[in-house]
Coordinates of C-alpha atoms in Angstrom, one line a residue:
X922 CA 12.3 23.7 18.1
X923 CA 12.8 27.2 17.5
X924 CA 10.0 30.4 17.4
X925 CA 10.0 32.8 14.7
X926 CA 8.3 35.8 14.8
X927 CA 4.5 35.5 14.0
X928 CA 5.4 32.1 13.0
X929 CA 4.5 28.9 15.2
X930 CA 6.8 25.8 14.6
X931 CA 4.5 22.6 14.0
X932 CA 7.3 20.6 13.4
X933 CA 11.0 20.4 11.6
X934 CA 13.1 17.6 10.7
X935 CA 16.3 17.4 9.5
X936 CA 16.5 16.6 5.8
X937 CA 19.3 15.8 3.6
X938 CA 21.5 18.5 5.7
X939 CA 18.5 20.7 5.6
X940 CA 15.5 21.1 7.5
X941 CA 12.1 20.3 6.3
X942 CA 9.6 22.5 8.3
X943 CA 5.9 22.9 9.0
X944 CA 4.6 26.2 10.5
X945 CA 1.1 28.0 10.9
X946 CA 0.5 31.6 11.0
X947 CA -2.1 34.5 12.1
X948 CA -3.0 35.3 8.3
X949 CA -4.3 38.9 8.0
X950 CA -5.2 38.3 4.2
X951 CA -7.0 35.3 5.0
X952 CA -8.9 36.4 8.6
X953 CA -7.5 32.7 10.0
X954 CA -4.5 30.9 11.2
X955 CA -2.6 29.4 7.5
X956 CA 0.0 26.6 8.0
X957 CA 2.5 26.1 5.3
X958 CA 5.9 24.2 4.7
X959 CA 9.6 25.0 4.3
X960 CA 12.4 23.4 2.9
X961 CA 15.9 25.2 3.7
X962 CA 18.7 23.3 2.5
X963 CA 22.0 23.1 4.0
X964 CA 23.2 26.0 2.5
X965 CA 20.7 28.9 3.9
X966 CA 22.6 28.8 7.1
X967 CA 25.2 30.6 5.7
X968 CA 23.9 33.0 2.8
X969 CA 19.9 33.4 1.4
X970 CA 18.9 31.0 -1.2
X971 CA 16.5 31.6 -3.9
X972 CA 13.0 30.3 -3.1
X973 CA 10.7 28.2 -5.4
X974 CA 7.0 27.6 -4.6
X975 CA 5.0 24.9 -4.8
X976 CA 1.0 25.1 -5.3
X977 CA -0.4 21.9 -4.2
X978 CA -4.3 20.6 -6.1
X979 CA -7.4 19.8 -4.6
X980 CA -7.3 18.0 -1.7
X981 CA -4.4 18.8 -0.5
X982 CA -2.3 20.4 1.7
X983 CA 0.8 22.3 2.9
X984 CA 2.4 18.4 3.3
X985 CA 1.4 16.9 0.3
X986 CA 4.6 17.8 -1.9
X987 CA 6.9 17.6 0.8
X988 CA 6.0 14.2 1.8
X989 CA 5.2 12.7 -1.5
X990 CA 7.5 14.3 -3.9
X991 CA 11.0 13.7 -3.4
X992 CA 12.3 16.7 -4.1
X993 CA 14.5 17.6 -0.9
X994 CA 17.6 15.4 -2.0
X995 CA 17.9 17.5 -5.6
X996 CA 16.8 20.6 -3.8
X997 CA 19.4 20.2 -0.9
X998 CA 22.4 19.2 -4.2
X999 CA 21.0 22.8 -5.6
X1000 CA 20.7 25.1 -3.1
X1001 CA 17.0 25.7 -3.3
X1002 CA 14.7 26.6 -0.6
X1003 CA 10.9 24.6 -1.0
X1004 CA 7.6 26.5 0.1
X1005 CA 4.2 24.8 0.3
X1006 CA 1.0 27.0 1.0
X1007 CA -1.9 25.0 2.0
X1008 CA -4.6 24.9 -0.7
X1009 CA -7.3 27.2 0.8
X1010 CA -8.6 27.9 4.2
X1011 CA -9.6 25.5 6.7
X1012 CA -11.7 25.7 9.5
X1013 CA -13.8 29.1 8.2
X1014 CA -17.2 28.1 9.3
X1015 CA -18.5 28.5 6.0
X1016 CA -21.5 26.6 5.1
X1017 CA -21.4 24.0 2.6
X1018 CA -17.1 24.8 2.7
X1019 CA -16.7 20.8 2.9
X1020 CA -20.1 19.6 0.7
X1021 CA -17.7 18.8 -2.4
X1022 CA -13.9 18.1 -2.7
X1023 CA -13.7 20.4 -5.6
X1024 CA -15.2 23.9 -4.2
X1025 CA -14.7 25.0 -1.1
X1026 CA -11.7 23.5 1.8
X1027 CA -8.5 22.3 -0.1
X1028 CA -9.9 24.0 -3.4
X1029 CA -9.0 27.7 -2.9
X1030 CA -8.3 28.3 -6.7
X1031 CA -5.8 30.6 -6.1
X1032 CA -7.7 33.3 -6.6
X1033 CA -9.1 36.1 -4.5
X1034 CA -13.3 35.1 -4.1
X1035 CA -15.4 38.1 -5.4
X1036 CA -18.6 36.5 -4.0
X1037 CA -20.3 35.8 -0.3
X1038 CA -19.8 33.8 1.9
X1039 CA -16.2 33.1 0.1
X1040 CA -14.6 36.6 -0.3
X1041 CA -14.8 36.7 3.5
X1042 CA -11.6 34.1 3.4
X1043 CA -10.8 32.4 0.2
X1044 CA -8.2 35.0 -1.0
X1045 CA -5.2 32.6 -1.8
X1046 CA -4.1 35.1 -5.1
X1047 CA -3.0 37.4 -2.3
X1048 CA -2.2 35.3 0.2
X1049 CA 0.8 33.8 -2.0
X1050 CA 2.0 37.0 -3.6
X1051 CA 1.5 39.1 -0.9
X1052 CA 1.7 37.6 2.6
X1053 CA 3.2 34.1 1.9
X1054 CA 5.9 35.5 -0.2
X1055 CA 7.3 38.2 2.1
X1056 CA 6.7 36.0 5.2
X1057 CA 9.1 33.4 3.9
X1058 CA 11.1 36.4 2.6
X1059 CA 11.8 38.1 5.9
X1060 CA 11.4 35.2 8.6
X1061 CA 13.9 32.3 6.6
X1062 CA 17.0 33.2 4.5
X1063 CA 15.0 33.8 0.5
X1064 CA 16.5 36.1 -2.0
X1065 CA 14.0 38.4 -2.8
X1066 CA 14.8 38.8 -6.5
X1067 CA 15.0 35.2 -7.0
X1068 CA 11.4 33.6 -6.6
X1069 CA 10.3 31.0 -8.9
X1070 CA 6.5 29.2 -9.0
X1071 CA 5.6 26.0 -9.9
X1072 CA 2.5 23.5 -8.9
X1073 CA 0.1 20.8 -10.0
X1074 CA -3.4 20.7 -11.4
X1075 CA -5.3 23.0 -9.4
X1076 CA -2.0 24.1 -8.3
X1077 CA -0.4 24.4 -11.9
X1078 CA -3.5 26.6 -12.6
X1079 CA -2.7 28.8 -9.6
X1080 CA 1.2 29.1 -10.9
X1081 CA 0.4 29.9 -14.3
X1082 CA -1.6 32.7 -13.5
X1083 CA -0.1 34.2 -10.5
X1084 CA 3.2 34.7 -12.5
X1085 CA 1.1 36.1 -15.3
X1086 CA -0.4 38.3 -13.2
X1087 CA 2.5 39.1 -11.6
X1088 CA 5.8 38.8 -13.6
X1089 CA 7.7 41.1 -11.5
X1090 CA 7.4 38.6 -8.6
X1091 CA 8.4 35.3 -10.4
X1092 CA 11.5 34.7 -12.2
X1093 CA 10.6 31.5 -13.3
X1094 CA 7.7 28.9 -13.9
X1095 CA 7.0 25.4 -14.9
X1096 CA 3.6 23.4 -14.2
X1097 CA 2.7 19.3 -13.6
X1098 CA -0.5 18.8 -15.4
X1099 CA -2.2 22.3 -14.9
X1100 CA -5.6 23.4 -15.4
X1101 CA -4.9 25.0 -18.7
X1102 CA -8.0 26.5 -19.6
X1103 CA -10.5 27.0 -16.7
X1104 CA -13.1 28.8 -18.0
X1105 CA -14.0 25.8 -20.8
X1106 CA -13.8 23.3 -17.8
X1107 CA -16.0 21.8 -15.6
X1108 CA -14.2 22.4 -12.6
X1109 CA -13.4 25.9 -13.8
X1110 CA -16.6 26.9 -14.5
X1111 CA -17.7 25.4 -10.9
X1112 CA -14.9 27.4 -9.1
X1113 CA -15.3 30.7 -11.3
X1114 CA -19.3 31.1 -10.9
X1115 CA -18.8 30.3 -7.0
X1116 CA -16.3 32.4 -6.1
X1117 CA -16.5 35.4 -9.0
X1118 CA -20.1 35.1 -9.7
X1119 CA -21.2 35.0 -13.6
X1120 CA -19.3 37.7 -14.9
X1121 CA -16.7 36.5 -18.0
X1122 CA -14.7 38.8 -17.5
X1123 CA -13.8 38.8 -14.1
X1124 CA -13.2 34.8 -14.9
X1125 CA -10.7 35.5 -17.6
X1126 CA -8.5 36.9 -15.2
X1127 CA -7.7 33.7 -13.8
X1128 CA -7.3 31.7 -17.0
X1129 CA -3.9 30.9 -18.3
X1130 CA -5.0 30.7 -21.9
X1131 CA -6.9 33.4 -22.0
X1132 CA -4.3 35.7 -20.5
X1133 CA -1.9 34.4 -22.8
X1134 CA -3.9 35.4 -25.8
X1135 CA -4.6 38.6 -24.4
X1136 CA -1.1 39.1 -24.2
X1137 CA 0.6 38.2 -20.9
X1138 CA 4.0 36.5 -21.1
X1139 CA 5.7 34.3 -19.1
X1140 CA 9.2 33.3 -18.7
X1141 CA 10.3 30.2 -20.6
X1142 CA 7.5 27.2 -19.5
X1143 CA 8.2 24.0 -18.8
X1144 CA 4.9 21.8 -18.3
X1145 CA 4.6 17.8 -17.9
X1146 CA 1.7 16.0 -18.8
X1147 CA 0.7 12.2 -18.6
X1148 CA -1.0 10.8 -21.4
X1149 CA -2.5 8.4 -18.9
X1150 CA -4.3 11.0 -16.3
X1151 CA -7.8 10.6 -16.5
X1152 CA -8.7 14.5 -16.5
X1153 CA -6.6 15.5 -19.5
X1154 CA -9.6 15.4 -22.0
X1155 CA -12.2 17.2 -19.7
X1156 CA -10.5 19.4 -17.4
X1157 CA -7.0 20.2 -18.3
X1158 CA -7.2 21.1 -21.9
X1159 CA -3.6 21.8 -22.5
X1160 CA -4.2 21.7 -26.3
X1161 CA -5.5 24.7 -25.8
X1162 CA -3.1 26.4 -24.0
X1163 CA -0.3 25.3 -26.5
X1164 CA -2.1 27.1 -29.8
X1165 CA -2.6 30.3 -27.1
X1166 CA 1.4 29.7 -26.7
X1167 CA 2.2 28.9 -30.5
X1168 CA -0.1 31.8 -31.8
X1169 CA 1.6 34.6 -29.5
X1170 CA 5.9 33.2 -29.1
X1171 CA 5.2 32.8 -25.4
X1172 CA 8.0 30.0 -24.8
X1173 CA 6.6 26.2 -23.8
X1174 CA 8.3 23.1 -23.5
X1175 CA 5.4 20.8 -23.0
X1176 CA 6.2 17.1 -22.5
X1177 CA 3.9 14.4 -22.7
X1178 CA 4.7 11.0 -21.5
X1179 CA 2.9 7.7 -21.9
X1180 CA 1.7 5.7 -19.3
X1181 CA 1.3 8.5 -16.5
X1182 CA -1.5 9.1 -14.7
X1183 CA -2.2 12.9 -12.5
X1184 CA -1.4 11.7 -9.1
X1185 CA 2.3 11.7 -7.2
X1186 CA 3.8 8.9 -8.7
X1187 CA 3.9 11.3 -12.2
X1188 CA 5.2 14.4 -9.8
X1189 CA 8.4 12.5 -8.5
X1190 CA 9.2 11.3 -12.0
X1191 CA 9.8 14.3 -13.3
X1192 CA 10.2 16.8 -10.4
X1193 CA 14.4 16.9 -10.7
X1194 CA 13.7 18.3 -14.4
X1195 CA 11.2 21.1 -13.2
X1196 CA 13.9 21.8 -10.1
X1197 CA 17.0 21.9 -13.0
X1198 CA 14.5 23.9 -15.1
X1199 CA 14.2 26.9 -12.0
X1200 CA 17.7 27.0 -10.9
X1201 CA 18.6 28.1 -14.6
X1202 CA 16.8 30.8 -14.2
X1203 CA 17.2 31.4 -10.3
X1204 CA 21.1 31.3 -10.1
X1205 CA 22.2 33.1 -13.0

């Protein structure tokens, strides 16, 4: 297996022509080792590709999509290159890190934590626009200026708001199921007042609706949701999102499909549309 640079090989397998890889680095952002996935398809050993991130939800990890998903085959056809961030730090020593599966390991939020003990590691905003993003950048074959973001639930709330925050970094976004509104959630409010503290404000920083209505803009959004997941009436709240969207022009295509439920099975449904949906945008 080969080394890269500041990158430890976990493992890589041949995939569809390409190579599906695992690796773990010395995150500075973070303070601890991070591991994340690659996808390089067949065709980034000739030329760089453009890159699209994936954002994984709670409980999961830098394998989740890669295993579950299916995406390789279309992604190997296309030309794309696949990156999966873990969901948050592990193995920080924090107390009470592991007392809940919704706060804490595997629920980083992708946010940078404003309050102790969790600002001393949970800073996944930066870790994905900052380190992630130019790691990948430098040490596989990405095309800078071709970087899309996509993700699921916790994940989808992370895309949405990373590529609101930062448009000059994503050229395109689409989202399974997202967290659509966290501030009028219960796992919102959980994550906010832990990791930002009681401060609004600070919260509606990281809230896709709200940053919409305040006037942030996204490239044109393609979002799936199944009428069949459980936390769609509770948590999700894309209703919400699509009057923000409606009420300012910001571009959505939000499907909404009988029968499916929030877990994988939905994801590789409908994953070859969200990949189609990025390489518009990535290859022209």
């Amino acid at each position: 297996m080969r080394q890269l640079t500041k990158i430890r090989t976990l493992s890589e397998h041949a995939c569809f022509g390409g190579v599906q890889g695992f690796y773990e680095h010395d995150s500075d952002v973070i303070g601890l080792p991070m591991k994340f996935g690659v996808f390089a398809p067949p065709q980034a050993r000739h030329a760089k590709v453009p890159v699209l991130i994936y954002l994984a939800g709670l409980t999961c990890s830098e394998e989740t999509f890669a295993i579950k998903a299916g995406a390789q085959r279309l992604a190997a056809e296309l030309g794309l290159m696949l990156v999966t961030p873990d969901t948050s730090p592990r193995g920080t020593g924090v107390a009470g890190a592991d007392d809940a599966w919704d706060f804490g390991h595997g629920a980083g939020f992708y946010l940078d934590a404003a309050q102790p003990p969790w600002r001393s590691h949970w800073r996944m905003g930066s870790y994905v626009t900052q380190e992630l993003r130019a790691l990948v950048l430098t040490q596989f074959a990405g095309l800078a200026d071709k970087v899309g973001l996509f993700g699921h639930s916790m994940g989808g709330h992370g895309a949405l708001t990373l590529a609101l925050k930062h448009p000059s970094l994503f050229q395109s976004v689409s989202a399974f199921a997202p967290i659509a509104a966290p501030m009028q959630c219960p796992w919102g409010q959980k994550a906010f007042s832990g990791y930002l503290g009681e401060d609004r404000s600070a919260w509606a920083q990281h809230d896709a609706t709200a940053l919409i209505e305040a006037g942030g803009r996204l490239p044109p959004l393609l979002i799936d949701q199944g009428l069949a997941d459980k936390f769609l009436t509770e948590q999700l709240l894309l209703d919400r999102l699509e009057l923000a969207c409606q009420a300012t022009g910001q571009p959505l295509t939000l499907r909404r499909h009988a029968g499916y439920d929030h877990g994988y099975f939905f994801i590789a449904s409908f994953v070859a549309d969200h990949l189609r949906h990025h390489a518009q945008t990535l290859f022209n």
